[in-house]
Each structure stands twice: as structure tokens, then as C-alpha cells.
CSV table of C-alpha atoms and ligand atoms in Angstrom, one decimal:
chain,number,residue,atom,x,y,z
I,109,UNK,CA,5.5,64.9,-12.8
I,110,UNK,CA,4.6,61.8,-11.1
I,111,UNK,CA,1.5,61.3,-13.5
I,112,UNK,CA,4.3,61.4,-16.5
I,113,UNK,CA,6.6,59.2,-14.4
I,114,UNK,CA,3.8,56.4,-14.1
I,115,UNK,CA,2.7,57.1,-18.1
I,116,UNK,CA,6.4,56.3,-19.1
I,117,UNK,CA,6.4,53.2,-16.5
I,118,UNK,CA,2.7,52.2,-18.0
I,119,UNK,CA,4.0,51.5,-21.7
I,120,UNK,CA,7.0,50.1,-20.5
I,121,UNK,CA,9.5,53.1,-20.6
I,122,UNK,CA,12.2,53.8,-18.3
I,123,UNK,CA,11.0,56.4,-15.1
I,124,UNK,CA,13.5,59.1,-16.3
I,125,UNK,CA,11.3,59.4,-19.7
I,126,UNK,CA,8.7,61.0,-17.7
I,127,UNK,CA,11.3,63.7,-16.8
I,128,UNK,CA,12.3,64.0,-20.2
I,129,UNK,CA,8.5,64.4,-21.6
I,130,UNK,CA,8.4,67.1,-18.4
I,131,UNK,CA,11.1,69.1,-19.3
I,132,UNK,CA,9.9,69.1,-23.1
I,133,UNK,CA,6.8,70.6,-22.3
I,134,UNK,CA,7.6,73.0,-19.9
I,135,UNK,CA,11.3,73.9,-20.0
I,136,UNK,CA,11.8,73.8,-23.7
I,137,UNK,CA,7.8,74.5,-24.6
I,138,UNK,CA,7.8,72.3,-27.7
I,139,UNK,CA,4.1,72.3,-29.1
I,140,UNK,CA,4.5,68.8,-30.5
I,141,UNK,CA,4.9,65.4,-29.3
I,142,UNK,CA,7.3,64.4,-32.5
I,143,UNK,CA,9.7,67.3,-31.5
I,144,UNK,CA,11.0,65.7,-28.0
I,145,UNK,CA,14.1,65.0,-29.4
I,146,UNK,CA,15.2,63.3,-26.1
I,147,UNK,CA,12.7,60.1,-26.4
I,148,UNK,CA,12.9,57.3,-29.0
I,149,UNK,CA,11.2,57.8,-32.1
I,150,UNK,CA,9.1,54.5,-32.0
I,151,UNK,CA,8.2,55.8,-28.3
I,152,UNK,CA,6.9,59.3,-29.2
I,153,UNK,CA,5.1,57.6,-32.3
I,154,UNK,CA,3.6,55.4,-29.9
I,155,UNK,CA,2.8,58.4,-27.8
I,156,UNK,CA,1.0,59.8,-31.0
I,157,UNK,CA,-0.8,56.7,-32.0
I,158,UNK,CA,-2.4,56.9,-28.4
I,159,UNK,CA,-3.9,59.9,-28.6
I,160,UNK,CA,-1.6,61.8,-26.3
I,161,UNK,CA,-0.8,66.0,-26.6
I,162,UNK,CA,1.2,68.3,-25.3
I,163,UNK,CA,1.7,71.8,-26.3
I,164,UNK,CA,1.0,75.2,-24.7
I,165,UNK,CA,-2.2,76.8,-24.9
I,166,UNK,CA,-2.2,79.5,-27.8
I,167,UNK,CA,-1.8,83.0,-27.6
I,168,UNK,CA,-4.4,84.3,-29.2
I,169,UNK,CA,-3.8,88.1,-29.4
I,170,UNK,CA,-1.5,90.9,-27.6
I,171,UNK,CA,-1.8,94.4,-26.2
I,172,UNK,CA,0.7,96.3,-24.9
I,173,UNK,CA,0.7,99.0,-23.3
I,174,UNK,CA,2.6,102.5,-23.2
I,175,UNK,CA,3.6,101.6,-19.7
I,176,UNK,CA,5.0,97.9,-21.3
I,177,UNK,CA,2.6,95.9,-19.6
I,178,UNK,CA,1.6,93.1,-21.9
I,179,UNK,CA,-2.0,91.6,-21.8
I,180,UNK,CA,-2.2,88.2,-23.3
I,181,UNK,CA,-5.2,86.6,-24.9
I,182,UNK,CA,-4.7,83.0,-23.8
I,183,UNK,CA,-6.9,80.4,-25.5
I,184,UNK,CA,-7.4,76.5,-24.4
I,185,UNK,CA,-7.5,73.6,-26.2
I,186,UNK,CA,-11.7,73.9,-25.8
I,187,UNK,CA,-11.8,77.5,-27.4
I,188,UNK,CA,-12.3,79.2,-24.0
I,189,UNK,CA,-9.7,82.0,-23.2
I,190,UNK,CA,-8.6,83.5,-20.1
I,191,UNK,CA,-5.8,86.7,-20.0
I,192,UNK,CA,-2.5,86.6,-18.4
I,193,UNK,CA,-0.8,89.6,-18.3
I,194,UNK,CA,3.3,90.5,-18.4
I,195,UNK,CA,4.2,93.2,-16.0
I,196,UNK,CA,8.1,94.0,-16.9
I,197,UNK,CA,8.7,96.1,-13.8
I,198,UNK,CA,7.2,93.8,-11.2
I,199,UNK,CA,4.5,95.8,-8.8
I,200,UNK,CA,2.6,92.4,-8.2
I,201,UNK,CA,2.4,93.9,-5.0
I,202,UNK,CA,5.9,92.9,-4.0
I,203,UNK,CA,6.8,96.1,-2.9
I,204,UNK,CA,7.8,95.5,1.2
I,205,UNK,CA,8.1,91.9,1.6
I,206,UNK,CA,11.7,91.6,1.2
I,207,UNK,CA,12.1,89.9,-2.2
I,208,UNK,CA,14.1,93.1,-3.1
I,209,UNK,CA,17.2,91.5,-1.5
I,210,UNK,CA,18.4,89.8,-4.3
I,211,UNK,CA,17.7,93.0,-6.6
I,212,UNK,CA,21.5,93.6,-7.1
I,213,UNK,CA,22.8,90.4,-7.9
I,214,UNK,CA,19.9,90.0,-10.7
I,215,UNK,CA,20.3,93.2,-11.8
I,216,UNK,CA,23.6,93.0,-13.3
I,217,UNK,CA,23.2,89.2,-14.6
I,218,UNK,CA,20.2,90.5,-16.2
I,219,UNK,CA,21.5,93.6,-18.0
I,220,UNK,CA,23.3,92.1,-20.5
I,221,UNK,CA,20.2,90.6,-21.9
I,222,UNK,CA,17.3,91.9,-21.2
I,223,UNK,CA,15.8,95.7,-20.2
I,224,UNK,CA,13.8,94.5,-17.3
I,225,UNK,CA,14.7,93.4,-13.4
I,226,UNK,CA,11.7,91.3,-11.9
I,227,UNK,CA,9.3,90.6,-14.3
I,228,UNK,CA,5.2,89.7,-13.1
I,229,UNK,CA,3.3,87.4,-14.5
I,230,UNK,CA,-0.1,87.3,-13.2
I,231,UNK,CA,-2.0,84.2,-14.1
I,232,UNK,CA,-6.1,83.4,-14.0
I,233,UNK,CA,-7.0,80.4,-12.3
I,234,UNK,CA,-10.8,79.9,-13.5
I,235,UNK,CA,-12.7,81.1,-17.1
I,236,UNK,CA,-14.4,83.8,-15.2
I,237,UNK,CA,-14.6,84.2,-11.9
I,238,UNK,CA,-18.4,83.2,-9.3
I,239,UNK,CA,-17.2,85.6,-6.7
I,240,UNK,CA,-19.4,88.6,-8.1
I,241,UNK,CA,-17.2,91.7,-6.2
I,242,UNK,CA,-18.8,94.6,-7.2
I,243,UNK,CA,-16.5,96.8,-8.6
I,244,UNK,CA,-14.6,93.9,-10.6
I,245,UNK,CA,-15.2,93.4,-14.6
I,246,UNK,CA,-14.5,89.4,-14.6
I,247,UNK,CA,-17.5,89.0,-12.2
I,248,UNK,CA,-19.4,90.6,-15.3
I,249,UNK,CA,-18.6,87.2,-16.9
I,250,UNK,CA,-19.8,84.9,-14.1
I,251,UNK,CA,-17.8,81.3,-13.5
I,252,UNK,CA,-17.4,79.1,-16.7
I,253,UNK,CA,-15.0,76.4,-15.5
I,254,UNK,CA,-12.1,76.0,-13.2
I,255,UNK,CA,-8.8,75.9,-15.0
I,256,UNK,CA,-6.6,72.3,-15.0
I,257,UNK,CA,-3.5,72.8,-13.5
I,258,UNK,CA,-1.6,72.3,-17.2
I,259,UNK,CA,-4.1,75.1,-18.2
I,260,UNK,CA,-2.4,77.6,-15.5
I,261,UNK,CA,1.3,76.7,-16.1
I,262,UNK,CA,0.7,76.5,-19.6
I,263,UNK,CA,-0.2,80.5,-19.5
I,264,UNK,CA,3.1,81.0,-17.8
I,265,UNK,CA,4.9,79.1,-20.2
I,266,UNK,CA,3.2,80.5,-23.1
I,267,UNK,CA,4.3,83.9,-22.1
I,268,UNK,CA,7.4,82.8,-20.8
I,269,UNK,CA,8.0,81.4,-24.5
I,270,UNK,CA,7.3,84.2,-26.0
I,271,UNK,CA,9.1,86.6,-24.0
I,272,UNK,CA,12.1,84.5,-24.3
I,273,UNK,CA,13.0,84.2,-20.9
I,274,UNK,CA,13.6,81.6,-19.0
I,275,UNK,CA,13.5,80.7,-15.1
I,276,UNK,CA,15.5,80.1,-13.0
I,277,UNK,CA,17.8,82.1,-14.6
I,278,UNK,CA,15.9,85.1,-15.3
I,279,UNK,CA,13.9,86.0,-12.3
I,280,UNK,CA,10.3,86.3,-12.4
I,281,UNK,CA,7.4,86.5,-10.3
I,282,UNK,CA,4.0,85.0,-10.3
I,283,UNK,CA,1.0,86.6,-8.9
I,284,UNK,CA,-2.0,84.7,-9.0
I,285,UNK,CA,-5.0,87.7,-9.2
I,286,UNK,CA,-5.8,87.4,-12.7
I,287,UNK,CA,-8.8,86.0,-13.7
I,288,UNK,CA,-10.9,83.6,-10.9
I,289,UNK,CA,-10.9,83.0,-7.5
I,290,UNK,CA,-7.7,80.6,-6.7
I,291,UNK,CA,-8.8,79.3,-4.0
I,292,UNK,CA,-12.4,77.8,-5.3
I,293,UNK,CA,-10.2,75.9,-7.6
I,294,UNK,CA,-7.9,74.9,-4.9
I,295,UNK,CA,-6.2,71.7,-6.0
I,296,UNK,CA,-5.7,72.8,-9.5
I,297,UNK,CA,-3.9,76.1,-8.4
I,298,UNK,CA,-2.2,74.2,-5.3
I,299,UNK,CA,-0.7,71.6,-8.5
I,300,UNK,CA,0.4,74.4,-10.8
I,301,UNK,CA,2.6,75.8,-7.9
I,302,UNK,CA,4.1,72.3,-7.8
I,303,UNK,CA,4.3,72.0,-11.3
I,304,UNK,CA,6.1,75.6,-11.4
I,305,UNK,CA,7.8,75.1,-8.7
I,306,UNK,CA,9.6,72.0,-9.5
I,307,UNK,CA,9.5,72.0,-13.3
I,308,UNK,CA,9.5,75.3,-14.3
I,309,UNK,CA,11.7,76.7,-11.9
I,310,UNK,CA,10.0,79.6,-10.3
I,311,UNK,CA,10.2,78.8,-6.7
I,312,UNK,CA,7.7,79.5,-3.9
I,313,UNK,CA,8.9,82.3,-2.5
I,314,UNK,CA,8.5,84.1,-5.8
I,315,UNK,CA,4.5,83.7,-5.8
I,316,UNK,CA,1.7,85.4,-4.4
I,317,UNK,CA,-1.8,84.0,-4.5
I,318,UNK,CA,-4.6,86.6,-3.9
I,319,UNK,CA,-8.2,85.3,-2.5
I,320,UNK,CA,-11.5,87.1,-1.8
I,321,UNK,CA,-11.7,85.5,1.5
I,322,UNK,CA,-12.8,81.8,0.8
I,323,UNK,CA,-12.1,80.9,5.0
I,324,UNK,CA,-11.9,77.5,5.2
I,325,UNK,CA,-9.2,77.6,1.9
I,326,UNK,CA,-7.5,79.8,3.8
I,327,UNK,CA,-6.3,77.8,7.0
I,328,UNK,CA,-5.8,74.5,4.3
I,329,UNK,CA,-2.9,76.5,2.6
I,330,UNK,CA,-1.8,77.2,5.7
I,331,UNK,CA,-1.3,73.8,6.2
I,332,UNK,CA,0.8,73.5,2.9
I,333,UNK,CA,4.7,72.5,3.2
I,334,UNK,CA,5.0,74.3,-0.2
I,335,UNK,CA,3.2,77.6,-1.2
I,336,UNK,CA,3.3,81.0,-2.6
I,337,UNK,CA,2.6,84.1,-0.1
I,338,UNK,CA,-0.8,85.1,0.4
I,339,UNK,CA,-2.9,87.9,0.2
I,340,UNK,CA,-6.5,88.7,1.4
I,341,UNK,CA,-8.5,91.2,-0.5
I,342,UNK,CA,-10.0,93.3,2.5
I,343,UNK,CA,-11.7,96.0,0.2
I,344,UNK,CA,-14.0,96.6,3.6
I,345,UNK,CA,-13.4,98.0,6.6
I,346,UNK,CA,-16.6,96.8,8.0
I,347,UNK,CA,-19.0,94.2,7.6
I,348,UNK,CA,-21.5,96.5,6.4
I,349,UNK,CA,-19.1,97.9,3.8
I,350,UNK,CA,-17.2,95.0,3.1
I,351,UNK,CA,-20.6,92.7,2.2
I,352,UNK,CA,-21.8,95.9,0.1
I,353,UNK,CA,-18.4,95.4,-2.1
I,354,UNK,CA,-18.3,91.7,-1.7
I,355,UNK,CA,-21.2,89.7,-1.0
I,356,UNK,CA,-19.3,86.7,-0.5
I,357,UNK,CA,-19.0,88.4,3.4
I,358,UNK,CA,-22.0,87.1,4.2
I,359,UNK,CA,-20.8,83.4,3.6
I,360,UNK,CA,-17.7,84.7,5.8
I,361,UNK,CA,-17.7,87.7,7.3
I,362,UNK,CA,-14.8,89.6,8.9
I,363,UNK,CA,-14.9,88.0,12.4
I,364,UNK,CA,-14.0,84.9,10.4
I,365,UNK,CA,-12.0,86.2,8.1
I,366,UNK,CA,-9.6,88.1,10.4
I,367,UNK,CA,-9.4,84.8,12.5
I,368,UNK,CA,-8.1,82.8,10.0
I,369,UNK,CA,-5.5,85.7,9.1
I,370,UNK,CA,-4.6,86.2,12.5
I,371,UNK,CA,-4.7,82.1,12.7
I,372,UNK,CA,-2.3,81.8,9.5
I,373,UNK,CA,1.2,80.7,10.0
I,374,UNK,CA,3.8,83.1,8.9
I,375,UNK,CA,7.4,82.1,8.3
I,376,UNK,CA,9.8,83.6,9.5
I,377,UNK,CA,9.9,87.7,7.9
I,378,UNK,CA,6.8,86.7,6.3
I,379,UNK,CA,4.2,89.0,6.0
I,380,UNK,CA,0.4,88.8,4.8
I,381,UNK,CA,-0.7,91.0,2.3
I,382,UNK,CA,-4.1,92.8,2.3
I,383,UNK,CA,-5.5,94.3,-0.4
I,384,UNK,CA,-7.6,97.4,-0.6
I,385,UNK,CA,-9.4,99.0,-3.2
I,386,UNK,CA,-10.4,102.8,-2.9
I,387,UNK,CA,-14.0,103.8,-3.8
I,388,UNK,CA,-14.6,107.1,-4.1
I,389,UNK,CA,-16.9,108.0,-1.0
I,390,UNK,CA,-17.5,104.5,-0.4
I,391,UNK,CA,-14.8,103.0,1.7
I,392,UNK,CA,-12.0,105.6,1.2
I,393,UNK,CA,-12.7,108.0,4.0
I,394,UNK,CA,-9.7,108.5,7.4
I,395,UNK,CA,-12.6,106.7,9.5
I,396,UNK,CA,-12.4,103.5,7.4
I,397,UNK,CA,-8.3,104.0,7.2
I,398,UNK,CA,-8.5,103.9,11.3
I,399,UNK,CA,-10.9,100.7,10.9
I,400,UNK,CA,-8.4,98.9,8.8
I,401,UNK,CA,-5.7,99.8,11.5
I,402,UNK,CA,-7.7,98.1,14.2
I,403,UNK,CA,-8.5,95.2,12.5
I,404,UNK,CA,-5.1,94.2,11.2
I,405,UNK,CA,-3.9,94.5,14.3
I,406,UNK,CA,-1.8,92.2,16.1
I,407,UNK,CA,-0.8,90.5,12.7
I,408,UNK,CA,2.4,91.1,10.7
I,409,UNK,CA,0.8,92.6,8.0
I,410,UNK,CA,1.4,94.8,5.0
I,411,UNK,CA,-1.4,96.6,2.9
I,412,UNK,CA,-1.4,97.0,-0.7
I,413,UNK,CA,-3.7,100.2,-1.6
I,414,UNK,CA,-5.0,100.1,-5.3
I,415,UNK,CA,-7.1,102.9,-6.4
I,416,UNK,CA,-10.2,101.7,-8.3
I,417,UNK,CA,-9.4,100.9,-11.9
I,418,UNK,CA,-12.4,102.5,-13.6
I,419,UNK,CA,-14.5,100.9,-15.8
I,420,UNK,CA,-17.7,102.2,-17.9
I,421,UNK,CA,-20.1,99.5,-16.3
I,422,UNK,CA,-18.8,99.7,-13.3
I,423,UNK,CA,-20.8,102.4,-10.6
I,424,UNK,CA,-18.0,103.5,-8.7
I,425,UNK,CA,-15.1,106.5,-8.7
I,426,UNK,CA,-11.6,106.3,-8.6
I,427,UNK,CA,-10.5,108.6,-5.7
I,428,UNK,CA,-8.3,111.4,-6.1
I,429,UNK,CA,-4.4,111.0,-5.6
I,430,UNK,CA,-5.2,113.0,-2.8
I,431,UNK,CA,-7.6,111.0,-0.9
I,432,UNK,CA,-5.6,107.9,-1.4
I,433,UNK,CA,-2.5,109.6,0.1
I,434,UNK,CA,-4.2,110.3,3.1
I,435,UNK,CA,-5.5,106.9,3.3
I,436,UNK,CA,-2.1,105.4,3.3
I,437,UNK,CA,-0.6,108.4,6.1
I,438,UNK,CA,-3.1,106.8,8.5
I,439,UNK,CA,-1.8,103.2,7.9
I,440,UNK,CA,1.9,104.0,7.9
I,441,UNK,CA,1.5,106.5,11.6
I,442,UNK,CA,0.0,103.2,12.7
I,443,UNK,CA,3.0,101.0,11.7
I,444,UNK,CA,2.1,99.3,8.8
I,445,UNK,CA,4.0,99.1,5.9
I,446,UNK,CA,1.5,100.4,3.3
I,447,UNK,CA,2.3,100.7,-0.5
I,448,UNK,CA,0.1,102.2,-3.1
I,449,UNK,CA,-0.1,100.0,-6.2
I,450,UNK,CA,0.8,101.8,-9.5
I,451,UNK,CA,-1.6,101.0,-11.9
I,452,UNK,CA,-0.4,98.8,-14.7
I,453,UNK,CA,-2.0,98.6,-18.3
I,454,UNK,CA,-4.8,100.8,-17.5
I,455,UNK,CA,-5.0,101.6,-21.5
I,456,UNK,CA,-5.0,98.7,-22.3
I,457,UNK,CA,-7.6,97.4,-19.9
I,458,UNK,CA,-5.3,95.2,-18.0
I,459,UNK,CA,-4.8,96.5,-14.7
I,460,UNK,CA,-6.7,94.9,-11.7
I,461,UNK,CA,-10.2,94.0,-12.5
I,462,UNK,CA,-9.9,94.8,-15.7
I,463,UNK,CA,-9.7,91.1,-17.0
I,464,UNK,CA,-12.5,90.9,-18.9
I,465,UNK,CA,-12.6,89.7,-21.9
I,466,UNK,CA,-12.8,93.4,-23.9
I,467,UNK,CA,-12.3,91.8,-27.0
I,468,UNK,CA,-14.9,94.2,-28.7
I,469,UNK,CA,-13.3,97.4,-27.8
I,470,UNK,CA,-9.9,95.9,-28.7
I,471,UNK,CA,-8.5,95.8,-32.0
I,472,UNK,CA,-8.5,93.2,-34.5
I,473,UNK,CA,-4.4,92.5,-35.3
I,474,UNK,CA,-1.3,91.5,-33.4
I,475,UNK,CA,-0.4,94.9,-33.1
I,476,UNK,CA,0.3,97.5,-30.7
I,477,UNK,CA,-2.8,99.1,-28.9
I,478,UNK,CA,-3.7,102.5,-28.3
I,479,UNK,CA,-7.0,102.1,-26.7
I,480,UNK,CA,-7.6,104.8,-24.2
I,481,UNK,CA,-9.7,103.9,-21.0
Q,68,SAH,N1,-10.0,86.4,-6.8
Q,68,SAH,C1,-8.8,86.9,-6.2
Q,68,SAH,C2,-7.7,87.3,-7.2
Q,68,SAH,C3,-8.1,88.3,-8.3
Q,68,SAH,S1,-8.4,89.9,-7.9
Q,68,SAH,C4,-9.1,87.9,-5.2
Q,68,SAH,O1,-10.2,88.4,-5.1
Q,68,SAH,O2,-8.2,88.3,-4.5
Q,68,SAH,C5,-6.9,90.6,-7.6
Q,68,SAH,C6,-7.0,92.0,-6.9
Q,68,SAH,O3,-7.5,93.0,-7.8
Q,68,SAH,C7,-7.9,91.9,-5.7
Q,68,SAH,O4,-7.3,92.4,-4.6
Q,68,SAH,C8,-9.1,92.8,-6.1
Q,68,SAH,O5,-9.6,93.4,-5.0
Q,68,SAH,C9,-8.4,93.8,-7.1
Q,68,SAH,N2,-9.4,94.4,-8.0
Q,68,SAH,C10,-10.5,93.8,-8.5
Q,68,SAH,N3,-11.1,94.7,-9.3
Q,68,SAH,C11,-10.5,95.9,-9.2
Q,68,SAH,C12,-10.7,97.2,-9.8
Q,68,SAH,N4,-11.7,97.4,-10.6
Q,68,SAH,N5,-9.7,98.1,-9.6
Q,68,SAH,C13,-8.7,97.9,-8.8
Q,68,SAH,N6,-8.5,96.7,-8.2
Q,68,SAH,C14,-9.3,95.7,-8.4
């Protein structure tokens, strides 16, 4: 905002035109330059003549699913893509923390125009992601580059366009867990919250960014006056375990980790998410559940339980319902609020993990997908 404020300044403009240019791009998502019908035309010539662009990043192609997930193929101005995915029923892993309160209210605003209450988006902060968890598909890909902070809103805009709903009216939810780690791109992502924040008009409180465990990131957004909620992706309930499922404990290992979690500071009714995926006969069994219970305690914590989205390449099980039950009785005796994620867009391969780009098993058209997992 500020960087449009000084552009207008630079060539002469009045400060407000930097509003205006803002408000074109991301408000009204106009893909050209000559269509911001609030600035001058010798102005937005001028703006042309210099080489300046705005627009939203493309959507390239669609699934949707039977459960009315929507995966997006984004693509960026250089040709790389990254997926964002529309969830229509929420389950970001907001279940718990309170942002149900307004439910009601939204609920009947939003009936007369749309079939949905609290929309997700979840949005990918890098192409690829250098993390290397072992049961993810976007560590398949390895790290191409870190997304600019344009790049990110511009995916939530994009879809935002194309769903044809518009904040704050219309509430939605971001979740930052799609593609990348967020917090190895940390200015970037820490931006885009600004940028959505102010411009778009999705505030704070409605956005959740997910990390591996990147420590030292961890107590900086801590430090933030403005930022989403945050969750930690456990996975482990050990060092031994955890480093076997992500490596990236050996950098930090769960002494640190759980220091900086207990260190975090929580406003008020706020509560840190962890998430855990279950492995079949890995890191699923009652003696990990009772690890997890020991080391979350003390903070005011909730756990999100996903079972493992399976994948072909990847060399573990999804456990049964079973299994995962009993995982989550263990939690909840202890006292912490513990919610099993439903799987979203598991045929079309966008649930958790399942970010990669599948472009080879995935049909050619626009059109609906079938694709079983
Ligand atoms: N890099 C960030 C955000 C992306 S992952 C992070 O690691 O937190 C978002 C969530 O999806 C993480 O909690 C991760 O543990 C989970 N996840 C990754 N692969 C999965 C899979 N195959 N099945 C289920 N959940 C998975």
C-alpha cells in the first residue's frame, strides 16, 4: 500500500491514487492497468508507457471435487504454478478456536446468496516446499522459489474472483498450509497478511499460518502486532519419531520447539494449534497419544488429528477410523480439545499433502474431475 502510495507521489500524483490503484487490484481484481476507471486516462497511459502491471495470476485449470472442495491451478507471471484450494465448508482446522461465534449472524446474511457459511482458502507460500517431511507429496518437488507477497494475495484474489465473493462481506478464512513452508519465506507471507488484511479485507483473526517448526520464525511472529493464529505441525511424539517424519528436527528438535510454543504469546482465548498426522504403526499407537499429552502440557493448546492422506509414492498407511478414534479419547481424557480433520478433496488430490503438482494424472479440460485416489 505504501509502495503504491510513494509510486503515485513519485510521478507526481496525488497520495490517494495509490489507494485507488490498491483497491483496483485487489478489491475489484481488474487484470488491466487501462480498466482503473478511478485514475486519469493520461495517468494510467503513463503507468503503461512505464512498464507497470497489475493483474492477478491466472487460473490455469480446476478440479472439484464430489465433496465441493475446489483445487486451483494457479500460474505466475514466470510460468511457475502453485495450487490453492477452496474449501466451502471451512475445516481449515477452525474447529475449537472460537471463530464459530459469529456463525449465526453470517449464516443468515449469507443465505440469500450463496450455499456456503465459512469458506477456506488455503494458500501456498513457496513453488515447492525445502522442508522434505516424509510423508508429504510437495517435498517430492523440492523448493523452486519463495512466492512475492503479490504472488500469495494474488491466489486469494484470483479465487476470490472467481467464486464471486467478496470480503468483508462474505466471510472467509485463510489457512496458510498449502504449498511451502511460510515461515522460510517469512517477510513475504508476514506482507500478504498486511496486504489482506488491510486491502482485501480478511482480517487477522480469520487466518491460520501452519509451520514445520522453523524455531527462531516462531518467537519473531510472536513478536508481530498483526498476525494470523498459528499452528505447529507436531507429527512426532518423540525426537526419535518426530526426526524420522521430519528431518528438519534435527535443526530443531522438540526441546526447542516446545520452548518456543510454551514461550509464544497467546491473546487472550487464543489457543495454539498442533497438528498431527497418523501413520499407520508409526506414530499412531495410545503410548504416542500419552507422549503428546505430556508434552503439550502446560500450554493452552488444541490438536488437530489428520489421518494420513495416502499417496502412491508415499511409504506409509492411513490408520483405521478406529485407531484414530482412540488416539483422539486419550487427548480429550487429558483435557485437550482435540478435533479430527475431515479430509477434503481426497479425489481430487487436494487434501493435505496432496499439493503436488498431479497434473499428469489429472485431466486435460476445465471440467469437473472424477479422479479416484
Ligand atoms: N509447511 C507448513 C504448511 C503446509 S502443511 C507445515 O508444515 O505446517 C499443512 C499440514 O498438512 C501440516 O500439518 C502437515 O503435517 C499436513 N500434511 C502434510 N502431508 C500430509 C499428508 N500426506 N496427509 C495428511 N496431512 C498432511
Amino acid at each position: 500500500m505504501q509502495e503504491l502510495t510513494d509510486l503515485a507521489l513519485g510521478s507526481g500524483q496525488p497520495a490517494y491514487r495509490g489507494q485507488q490503484l490498491f483497491d483496483a487490484v485487489y478489491r475489484q481484481k481488474i487484470e488491466r492497468l487501462d480498466q482503473v476507471s478511478t485514475l486519469p486516462l493520461e495517468y494510467r497511459a503513463r503507468l503503461v508507457e512505464q512498464g507497470w502491471e497489475v493483474g492477478l495470476p491466472r487460473i490455469a485449470r480446476k478440479f472439484i471435487s464430489n465433496d465441493g472442495t475446489v483445487r486451483y491451478l494457479v500460474e505466475l507471471a514466470d510460468g511457475e504454478t502453485v495450487e490453492t484450494v477452496w474449501m466451502p465448508e471451512g475445516d481449515g482446522g477452525e474447529s475449537g478456536d472460537g471463530s464459530e461465534a459469529g456463525d449465526e449472524i453470517d449464516a443468515r446474511i449469507d443465505a440469500e446468496r450463496v450455499s456456503w457459511r465459512r469458506a477456506t482458502i488455503c494458500v501456498s507460500s513457496q513453488v515447492g516446499c525445502a522442508v522434505n517431511c516424509k510423508f508429504c507429496f510437495t517435498a517430492l518437488l523440492g523448493v523452486k522459489r519463495n512466492l512475492e507477497s503479490g504472488e500469495i494475495v494474488g491466489q486469494i484474489a484470483a479465487v476470490l474472483r472467481e467464486q464471486g465473493v467478496e470480503p468483508p462481506l462474505q466471510r472467509v478464512n485463510i489457512v496458510f498450509m498449502g504449498m511451502g513452508e511460510p515461515f522460510l519465506n517469512y517477510d513475504n507471507f508476514m506482507k500478504s497478511v498486511r496486504l489482506l488484511a488491510e486491502g482485501v479485507g480478511i482480517p487477522e483473526s480469520r487466518m491460520t499460518v501452519s509451520t514445520a517448526g522453523i524455531v527462531p520464525r516462531i518467537h519473531d511472529f510472536g513478536q508481530e502486532p498483526l498476525r494470523p493464529k498459528l499452528a505447529i505441525s507436531l507429527n512426532g511424539s518423540n525426537d526419535a519419531l518426530r526426526t524420522e517424519v521430519m528431518p528438519l528436527n534435527r535443526k530443531w528438535n522438540l526441546e526447542e520447539l516446545m520452548k518456543a510454543a510454551r514461550e509464544f504469546p497467546l491473546r487472550a482465548r487464543e489457543r495454539l494449534t498442533f497438528e498431527y498426522v497418523l501413520l499407520a504403526d508409526v506414530n499412531d499407537a495410545p503410548e504416542q497419544a500419552r507422549e503428546v499429552v505430556e508434552l503439550v502440557r502446560g500450554i493452552r493448546a488444541k490438536i488437530n488429528l489428520i489421518a494420513l492422506n495416502p499417496g502412491t509414492e508415499l511409504p506409509y498407511r492411513t490408520p483405521e477410523q478406529e485407531r484414530v478414534m482412540a488416539f483422539q479419547r486419550i487427548l480429550v481424557a487429558a483435557g485437550i480439545p482435540t478435533f479430527v480433520r475431515r479430509p477434503r478433496g481426497r479425489d481430487i488430490f487436494a487434501a493435505c499433502g496432496q499439493l503436488k503438482r498431479t497434473v499428469e494424472v489429472a485431466p486435460t479440460s476445465d471440467s469437473k474431475s472424477t479422479l479416484s485416489s
